């Protein structure tokens, strides 16, 4: 039984071909293409309004140099939100429960922010490794600690997204299994458990959106330190 709970996180195969590529490509097909008309339909209008709000929220703390990342960060956030939401549907696969995929997003983007900081302002970038006013005996220790914390950042980004989505999916499956087991024996308890399952599903919808936003927000904060 425990093995079947974790089968949902295995990448599906068809004729030996992994289908994760289709799961990653599908979200981009679902969004309508903006038109050149002066008056668009309601879906495109709401989509444009949300994208503008996300862009303003992310780019407001950054200077003009960081605004070049607006398209990349907003596209990544919309992509992650869509994948996370689609993964809550029955009989679907959530690619963002794979640590390898999340690390594939986190490491290159984090490394790009570090390289930009080292290229544009190396003194300021290296100054983050040693807080101002540090006692001389603590300087080597703090440099080591800050260096480790710097390299842990992409790992924290990937693990946070993976762990939150994996835990939510496991809880939903466990409670859903309990509902089916309890329904013939204790219908009242099963109904109460189903209510908890419904509330948990609503919570997971919020978690799916919040985790995507936190992932991109932290990347924008790392970028803010280096531009």
PDB file of C-alpha atoms in Angstrom:
ATOM      1  CA  UNK A   1       0.000   0.000   0.000  1.00  0.00           C
ATOM      2  CA  UNK A   2       2.776   2.439   0.850  1.00  0.00           C
ATOM      3  CA  UNK A   3       4.446   1.790  -2.489  1.00  0.00           C
ATOM      4  CA  UNK A   4       1.236   2.664  -4.366  1.00  0.00           C
ATOM      5  CA  UNK A   5       1.028   5.994  -2.558  1.00  0.00           C
ATOM      6  CA  UNK A   6       4.353   7.043  -4.071  1.00  0.00           C
ATOM      7  CA  UNK A   7       3.615   5.685  -7.538  1.00  0.00           C
ATOM      8  CA  UNK A   8       1.882   8.961  -8.388  1.00  0.00           C
ATOM      9  CA  UNK A   9       5.272  10.721  -8.273  1.00  0.00           C
ATOM     10  CA  UNK A  10       6.893   8.382 -10.820  1.00  0.00           C
ATOM     11  CA  UNK A  11       7.264   9.847 -14.294  1.00  0.00           C
ATOM     12  CA  UNK A  12       4.715   8.125 -16.559  1.00  0.00           C
ATOM     13  CA  UNK A  13       5.980   6.124 -19.531  1.00  0.00           C
ATOM     14  CA  UNK A  14       4.320   5.167 -22.805  1.00  0.00           C
ATOM     15  CA  UNK A  15       6.139   2.604 -24.931  1.00  0.00           C
ATOM     16  CA  UNK A  16       9.235   3.351 -22.905  1.00  0.00           C
ATOM     17  CA  UNK A  17       9.027   7.086 -23.681  1.00  0.00           C
ATOM     18  CA  UNK A  18       8.764   9.455 -20.667  1.00  0.00           C
ATOM     19  CA  UNK A  19       5.704  11.670 -20.918  1.00  0.00           C
ATOM     20  CA  UNK A  20       7.052  14.414 -18.657  1.00  0.00           C
ATOM     21  CA  UNK A  21       7.897  16.460 -21.771  1.00  0.00           C
ATOM     22  CA  UNK A  22       4.203  16.555 -22.708  1.00  0.00           C
ATOM     23  CA  UNK A  23       3.265  17.493 -19.130  1.00  0.00           C
ATOM     24  CA  UNK A  24       5.728  20.390 -19.279  1.00  0.00           C
ATOM     25  CA  UNK A  25       4.631  21.554 -22.734  1.00  0.00           C
ATOM     26  CA  UNK A  26       0.864  21.334 -22.157  1.00  0.00           C
ATOM     27  CA  UNK A  27       0.418  24.463 -19.952  1.00  0.00           C
ATOM     28  CA  UNK A  28       1.577  26.790 -22.722  1.00  0.00           C
ATOM     29  CA  UNK A  29      -1.158  25.461 -25.015  1.00  0.00           C
ATOM     30  CA  UNK A  30      -3.910  26.347 -22.541  1.00  0.00           C
ATOM     31  CA  UNK A  31      -3.356  30.112 -22.584  1.00  0.00           C
ATOM     32  CA  UNK A  32      -5.099  32.179 -25.254  1.00  0.00           C
ATOM     33  CA  UNK A  33      -2.931  34.202 -27.581  1.00  0.00           C
ATOM     34  CA  UNK A  34      -3.350  37.975 -27.124  1.00  0.00           C
ATOM     35  CA  UNK A  35      -4.859  39.640 -30.171  1.00  0.00           C
ATOM     36  CA  UNK A  36      -4.215  43.046 -31.705  1.00  0.00           C
ATOM     37  CA  UNK A  37      -7.821  44.131 -31.234  1.00  0.00           C
ATOM     38  CA  UNK A  38      -8.637  47.158 -29.129  1.00  0.00           C
ATOM     39  CA  UNK A  39     -11.310  45.249 -27.210  1.00  0.00           C
ATOM     40  CA  UNK A  40     -10.504  41.668 -26.181  1.00  0.00           C
ATOM     41  CA  UNK A  41     -12.706  39.045 -24.608  1.00  0.00           C
ATOM     42  CA  UNK A  42     -12.965  38.706 -20.849  1.00  0.00           C
ATOM     43  CA  UNK A  43     -10.484  35.827 -20.543  1.00  0.00           C
ATOM     44  CA  UNK A  44      -7.677  37.697 -22.301  1.00  0.00           C
ATOM     45  CA  UNK A  45      -8.511  40.858 -20.335  1.00  0.00           C
ATOM     46  CA  UNK A  46      -8.295  39.034 -16.985  1.00  0.00           C
ATOM     47  CA  UNK A  47      -5.118  37.275 -18.105  1.00  0.00           C
ATOM     48  CA  UNK A  48      -3.480  40.565 -19.063  1.00  0.00           C
ATOM     49  CA  UNK A  49      -4.561  42.220 -15.802  1.00  0.00           C
ATOM     50  CA  UNK A  50      -3.119  39.393 -13.698  1.00  0.00           C
ATOM     51  CA  UNK A  51       0.157  39.408 -15.619  1.00  0.00           C
ATOM     52  CA  UNK A  52       0.453  43.183 -15.141  1.00  0.00           C
ATOM     53  CA  UNK A  53      -0.195  42.854 -11.396  1.00  0.00           C
ATOM     54  CA  UNK A  54       2.352  40.056 -11.051  1.00  0.00           C
ATOM     55  CA  UNK A  55       4.915  42.051 -13.012  1.00  0.00           C
ATOM     56  CA  UNK A  56       4.429  45.189 -10.915  1.00  0.00           C
ATOM     57  CA  UNK A  57       4.640  43.207  -7.676  1.00  0.00           C
ATOM     58  CA  UNK A  58       7.856  41.442  -8.673  1.00  0.00           C
ATOM     59  CA  UNK A  59       9.664  44.332 -10.363  1.00  0.00           C
ATOM     60  CA  UNK A  60       8.803  47.101  -7.907  1.00  0.00           C
ATOM     61  CA  UNK A  61      11.780  46.468  -5.551  1.00  0.00           C
ATOM     62  CA  UNK A  62      14.254  46.136  -8.457  1.00  0.00           C
ATOM     63  CA  UNK A  63      16.099  48.886 -10.297  1.00  0.00           C
ATOM     64  CA  UNK A  64      16.003  49.317 -14.063  1.00  0.00           C
ATOM     65  CA  UNK A  65      18.726  46.714 -14.591  1.00  0.00           C
ATOM     66  CA  UNK A  66      16.583  44.036 -12.985  1.00  0.00           C
ATOM     67  CA  UNK A  67      13.555  44.868 -15.139  1.00  0.00           C
ATOM     68  CA  UNK A  68      15.174  42.935 -17.988  1.00  0.00           C
ATOM     69  CA  UNK A  69      14.218  39.793 -16.059  1.00  0.00           C
ATOM     70  CA  UNK A  70      10.504  40.670 -15.993  1.00  0.00           C
ATOM     71  CA  UNK A  71       9.507  38.450 -18.919  1.00  0.00           C
ATOM     72  CA  UNK A  72      11.503  35.471 -17.641  1.00  0.00           C
ATOM     73  CA  UNK A  73      10.302  35.654 -14.030  1.00  0.00           C
ATOM     74  CA  UNK A  74       6.631  36.273 -14.821  1.00  0.00           C
ATOM     75  CA  UNK A  75       6.626  33.501 -17.441  1.00  0.00           C
ATOM     76  CA  UNK A  76       8.221  31.118 -14.937  1.00  0.00           C
ATOM     77  CA  UNK A  77       5.648  31.960 -12.276  1.00  0.00           C
ATOM     78  CA  UNK A  78       2.698  31.463 -14.633  1.00  0.00           C
ATOM     79  CA  UNK A  79       4.250  28.204 -15.832  1.00  0.00           C
ATOM     80  CA  UNK A  80       4.720  26.881 -12.287  1.00  0.00           C
ATOM     81  CA  UNK A  81       1.228  27.934 -11.202  1.00  0.00           C
ATOM     82  CA  UNK A  82      -0.320  26.177 -14.189  1.00  0.00           C
ATOM     83  CA  UNK A  83       1.659  22.955 -13.675  1.00  0.00           C
ATOM     84  CA  UNK A  84       0.858  22.907  -9.949  1.00  0.00           C
ATOM     85  CA  UNK A  85      -2.855  23.494 -10.560  1.00  0.00           C
ATOM     86  CA  UNK A  86      -3.102  20.876 -13.296  1.00  0.00           C
ATOM     87  CA  UNK A  87      -1.424  18.389 -10.955  1.00  0.00           C
ATOM     88  CA  UNK A  88      -4.410  18.627  -8.598  1.00  0.00           C
ATOM     89  CA  UNK A  89      -6.727  17.144 -11.222  1.00  0.00           C
ATOM     90  CA  UNK A  90      -7.427  13.391 -11.031  1.00  0.00           C
ATOM     91  CA  UNK A  91      -5.230  11.055 -13.065  1.00  0.00           C
ATOM     92  CA  UNK A  92      -2.650  13.735 -13.799  1.00  0.00           C
ATOM     93  CA  UNK A  93       1.078  13.937 -13.236  1.00  0.00           C
ATOM     94  CA  UNK A  94       2.735  16.904 -11.501  1.00  0.00           C
ATOM     95  CA  UNK A  95       6.230  17.513 -12.920  1.00  0.00           C
ATOM     96  CA  UNK A  96       7.094  19.906 -10.080  1.00  0.00           C
ATOM     97  CA  UNK A  97       7.045  17.006  -7.599  1.00  0.00           C
ATOM     98  CA  UNK A  98      10.331  15.937  -9.239  1.00  0.00           C
ATOM     99  CA  UNK A  99      13.325  17.441  -7.450  1.00  0.00           C
ATOM    100  CA  UNK A 100      15.422  17.165 -10.609  1.00  0.00           C
ATOM    101  CA  UNK A 101      13.050  19.449 -12.530  1.00  0.00           C
ATOM    102  CA  UNK A 102      12.869  22.035  -9.747  1.00  0.00           C
ATOM    103  CA  UNK A 103      16.646  22.036  -9.365  1.00  0.00           C
ATOM    104  CA  UNK A 104      16.879  22.460 -13.129  1.00  0.00           C
ATOM    105  CA  UNK A 105      14.917  25.693 -12.730  1.00  0.00           C
ATOM    106  CA  UNK A 106      16.589  26.871  -9.514  1.00  0.00           C
ATOM    107  CA  UNK A 107      20.304  26.284 -10.165  1.00  0.00           C
ATOM    108  CA  UNK A 108      20.711  28.081 -13.541  1.00  0.00           C
ATOM    109  CA  UNK A 109      18.620  31.089 -12.491  1.00  0.00           C
ATOM    110  CA  UNK A 110      20.384  31.416  -9.120  1.00  0.00           C
ATOM    111  CA  UNK A 111      23.756  31.034 -10.833  1.00  0.00           C
ATOM    112  CA  UNK A 112      22.798  33.737 -13.340  1.00  0.00           C
ATOM    113  CA  UNK A 113      22.063  36.191 -10.511  1.00  0.00           C
ATOM    114  CA  UNK A 114      25.411  35.411  -8.876  1.00  0.00           C
ATOM    115  CA  UNK A 115      27.309  35.842 -12.157  1.00  0.00           C
ATOM    116  CA  UNK A 116      25.564  39.160 -12.817  1.00  0.00           C
ATOM    117  CA  UNK A 117      26.564  40.392  -9.352  1.00  0.00           C
ATOM    118  CA  UNK A 118      30.181  39.274  -9.787  1.00  0.00           C
ATOM    119  CA  UNK A 119      30.390  40.924 -13.204  1.00  0.00           C
ATOM    120  CA  UNK A 120      28.648  44.226 -12.485  1.00  0.00           C
ATOM    121  CA  UNK A 121      29.613  44.913  -8.856  1.00  0.00           C
ATOM    122  CA  UNK A 122      32.108  42.329  -7.560  1.00  0.00           C
ATOM    123  CA  UNK A 123      32.936  44.305  -4.409  1.00  0.00           C
ATOM    124  CA  UNK A 124      29.308  44.513  -3.290  1.00  0.00           C
ATOM    125  CA  UNK A 125      28.667  40.876  -4.213  1.00  0.00           C
ATOM    126  CA  UNK A 126      31.646  39.645  -2.202  1.00  0.00           C
ATOM    127  CA  UNK A 127      30.747  42.056   0.601  1.00  0.00           C
ATOM    128  CA  UNK A 128      27.618  40.007   1.300  1.00  0.00           C
ATOM    129  CA  UNK A 129      29.873  37.218   2.549  1.00  0.00           C
ATOM    130  CA  UNK A 130      31.136  39.375   5.440  1.00  0.00           C
ATOM    131  CA  UNK A 131      28.710  41.563   7.426  1.00  0.00           C
ATOM    132  CA  UNK A 132      29.959  45.002   8.373  1.00  0.00           C
ATOM    133  CA  UNK A 133      31.407  45.340  11.874  1.00  0.00           C
ATOM    134  CA  UNK A 134      32.315  41.666  12.262  1.00  0.00           C
ATOM    135  CA  UNK A 135      34.985  41.018  14.954  1.00  0.00           C
ATOM    136  CA  UNK A 136      38.308  39.950  13.456  1.00  0.00           C
ATOM    137  CA  UNK A 137      38.386  36.471  15.103  1.00  0.00           C
ATOM    138  CA  UNK A 138      34.983  35.645  13.593  1.00  0.00           C
ATOM    139  CA  UNK A 139      35.815  36.714  10.042  1.00  0.00           C
ATOM    140  CA  UNK A 140      36.958  33.266   8.719  1.00  0.00           C
ATOM    141  CA  UNK A 141      34.021  31.478  10.334  1.00  0.00           C
ATOM    142  CA  UNK A 142      31.434  33.944   9.013  1.00  0.00           C
ATOM    143  CA  UNK A 143      32.881  33.833   5.494  1.00  0.00           C
ATOM    144  CA  UNK A 144      32.546  30.037   5.505  1.00  0.00           C
ATOM    145  CA  UNK A 145      28.999  30.183   6.897  1.00  0.00           C
ATOM    146  CA  UNK A 146      27.863  32.847   4.409  1.00  0.00           C
ATOM    147  CA  UNK A 147      29.445  30.938   1.519  1.00  0.00           C
ATOM    148  CA  UNK A 148      27.617  27.760   2.532  1.00  0.00           C
ATOM    149  CA  UNK A 149      24.341  29.662   2.876  1.00  0.00           C
ATOM    150  CA  UNK A 150      24.899  31.145  -0.592  1.00  0.00           C
ATOM    151  CA  UNK A 151      25.304  27.722  -2.190  1.00  0.00           C
ATOM    152  CA  UNK A 152      22.341  26.298  -0.255  1.00  0.00           C
ATOM    153  CA  UNK A 153      19.956  28.823  -1.817  1.00  0.00           C
ATOM    154  CA  UNK A 154      19.187  26.862  -5.028  1.00  0.00           C
ATOM    155  CA  UNK A 155      18.820  23.654  -3.013  1.00  0.00           C
ATOM    156  CA  UNK A 156      16.343  25.385  -0.706  1.00  0.00           C
ATOM    157  CA  UNK A 157      14.374  26.679  -3.699  1.00  0.00           C
ATOM    158  CA  UNK A 158      14.051  23.243  -5.270  1.00  0.00           C
ATOM    159  CA  UNK A 159      13.434  21.299  -2.066  1.00  0.00           C
ATOM    160  CA  UNK A 160      10.811  23.770  -0.787  1.00  0.00           C
ATOM    161  CA  UNK A 161       8.712  23.481  -3.944  1.00  0.00           C
ATOM    162  CA  UNK A 162       9.111  19.702  -4.151  1.00  0.00           C
ATOM    163  CA  UNK A 163       8.404  19.035  -0.468  1.00  0.00           C
ATOM    164  CA  UNK A 164       5.282  21.209  -0.257  1.00  0.00           C
ATOM    165  CA  UNK A 165       3.663  19.727  -3.352  1.00  0.00           C
ATOM    166  CA  UNK A 166       4.654  16.144  -2.490  1.00  0.00           C
ATOM    167  CA  UNK A 167       3.317  16.436   1.059  1.00  0.00           C
ATOM    168  CA  UNK A 168       0.036  17.897  -0.168  1.00  0.00           C
ATOM    169  CA  UNK A 169      -0.496  15.169  -2.766  1.00  0.00           C
ATOM    170  CA  UNK A 170       0.279  12.455  -0.210  1.00  0.00           C
ATOM    171  CA  UNK A 171      -2.178  13.913   2.307  1.00  0.00           C
ATOM    172  CA  UNK A 172      -4.925  14.106  -0.306  1.00  0.00           C
ATOM    173  CA  UNK A 173      -4.369  10.500  -1.347  1.00  0.00           C
ATOM    174  CA  UNK A 174      -4.210   9.241   2.241  1.00  0.00           C
ATOM    175  CA  UNK A 175      -7.421  11.010   3.269  1.00  0.00           C
ATOM    176  CA  UNK A 176      -9.194   9.952   0.053  1.00  0.00           C
ATOM    177  CA  UNK A 177      -8.214   6.331   0.745  1.00  0.00           C
ATOM    178  CA  UNK A 178      -9.554   6.678   4.292  1.00  0.00           C
ATOM    179  CA  UNK A 179     -12.891   7.975   2.945  1.00  0.00           C
ATOM    180  CA  UNK A 180     -13.345   4.936   0.686  1.00  0.00           C
ATOM    181  CA  UNK A 181     -12.393   2.548   3.492  1.00  0.00           C
ATOM    182  CA  UNK A 182     -14.683   4.172   6.080  1.00  0.00           C
ATOM    183  CA  UNK A 183     -17.707   4.677   3.817  1.00  0.00           C
ATOM    184  CA  UNK A 184     -19.143   1.102   4.120  1.00  0.00           C
ATOM    185  CA  UNK A 185     -18.387   0.803   7.849  1.00  0.00           C
ATOM    186  CA  UNK A 186     -18.941   4.307   9.293  1.00  0.00           C
ATOM    187  CA  UNK A 187     -20.745   6.593   6.834  1.00  0.00           C
ATOM    188  CA  UNK A 188     -20.906   9.539   9.245  1.00  0.00           C
ATOM    189  CA  UNK A 189     -17.153   9.488   9.865  1.00  0.00           C
ATOM    190  CA  UNK A 190     -16.592   9.068   6.138  1.00  0.00           C
ATOM    191  CA  UNK A 191     -18.659  12.196   5.403  1.00  0.00           C
ATOM    192  CA  UNK A 192     -16.693  14.183   7.975  1.00  0.00           C
ATOM    193  CA  UNK A 193     -13.452  12.898   6.477  1.00  0.00           C
ATOM    194  CA  UNK A 194     -14.663  13.856   3.007  1.00  0.00           C
ATOM    195  CA  UNK A 195     -15.315  17.379   4.296  1.00  0.00           C
ATOM    196  CA  UNK A 196     -11.748  17.527   5.573  1.00  0.00           C
ATOM    197  CA  UNK A 197     -10.612  16.279   2.160  1.00  0.00           C
ATOM    198  CA  UNK A 198     -12.517  19.058   0.414  1.00  0.00           C
ATOM    199  CA  UNK A 199     -11.003  21.713   2.692  1.00  0.00           C
ATOM    200  CA  UNK A 200      -7.549  20.211   2.198  1.00  0.00           C
ATOM    201  CA  UNK A 201      -8.025  20.366  -1.568  1.00  0.00           C
ATOM    202  CA  UNK A 202      -8.855  24.069  -1.322  1.00  0.00           C
ATOM    203  CA  UNK A 203      -5.734  24.522   0.790  1.00  0.00           C
ATOM    204  CA  UNK A 204      -3.663  22.716  -1.825  1.00  0.00           C
ATOM    205  CA  UNK A 205      -4.984  25.036  -4.524  1.00  0.00           C
ATOM    206  CA  UNK A 206      -3.694  27.955  -2.450  1.00  0.00           C
ATOM    207  CA  UNK A 207      -0.394  26.175  -1.790  1.00  0.00           C
ATOM    208  CA  UNK A 208       0.054  25.490  -5.514  1.00  0.00           C
ATOM    209  CA  UNK A 209      -0.213  29.207  -6.290  1.00  0.00           C
ATOM    210  CA  UNK A 210       1.706  30.445  -3.251  1.00  0.00           C
ATOM    211  CA  UNK A 211       4.662  28.116  -3.773  1.00  0.00           C
ATOM    212  CA  UNK A 212       5.059  29.208  -7.382  1.00  0.00           C
ATOM    213  CA  UNK A 213       4.934  32.842  -6.269  1.00  0.00           C
ATOM    214  CA  UNK A 214       7.453  32.251  -3.451  1.00  0.00           C
ATOM    215  CA  UNK A 215       9.826  30.466  -5.854  1.00  0.00           C
ATOM    216  CA  UNK A 216       9.900  33.436  -8.233  1.00  0.00           C
ATOM    217  CA  UNK A 217       9.838  36.014  -5.417  1.00  0.00           C
ATOM    218  CA  UNK A 218      12.979  34.547  -3.850  1.00  0.00           C
ATOM    219  CA  UNK A 219      14.691  34.573  -7.234  1.00  0.00           C
ATOM    220  CA  UNK A 220      13.800  38.258  -7.595  1.00  0.00           C
ATOM    221  CA  UNK A 221      15.243  38.947  -4.123  1.00  0.00           C
ATOM    222  CA  UNK A 222      18.470  37.174  -5.087  1.00  0.00           C
ATOM    223  CA  UNK A 223      18.517  39.298  -8.232  1.00  0.00           C
ATOM    224  CA  UNK A 224      17.943  42.444  -6.185  1.00  0.00           C
ATOM    225  CA  UNK A 225      21.131  41.756  -4.225  1.00  0.00           C
ATOM    226  CA  UNK A 226      23.209  41.585  -7.386  1.00  0.00           C
ATOM    227  CA  UNK A 227      21.894  44.363  -9.656  1.00  0.00           C
TER     228      UNK A 227
END
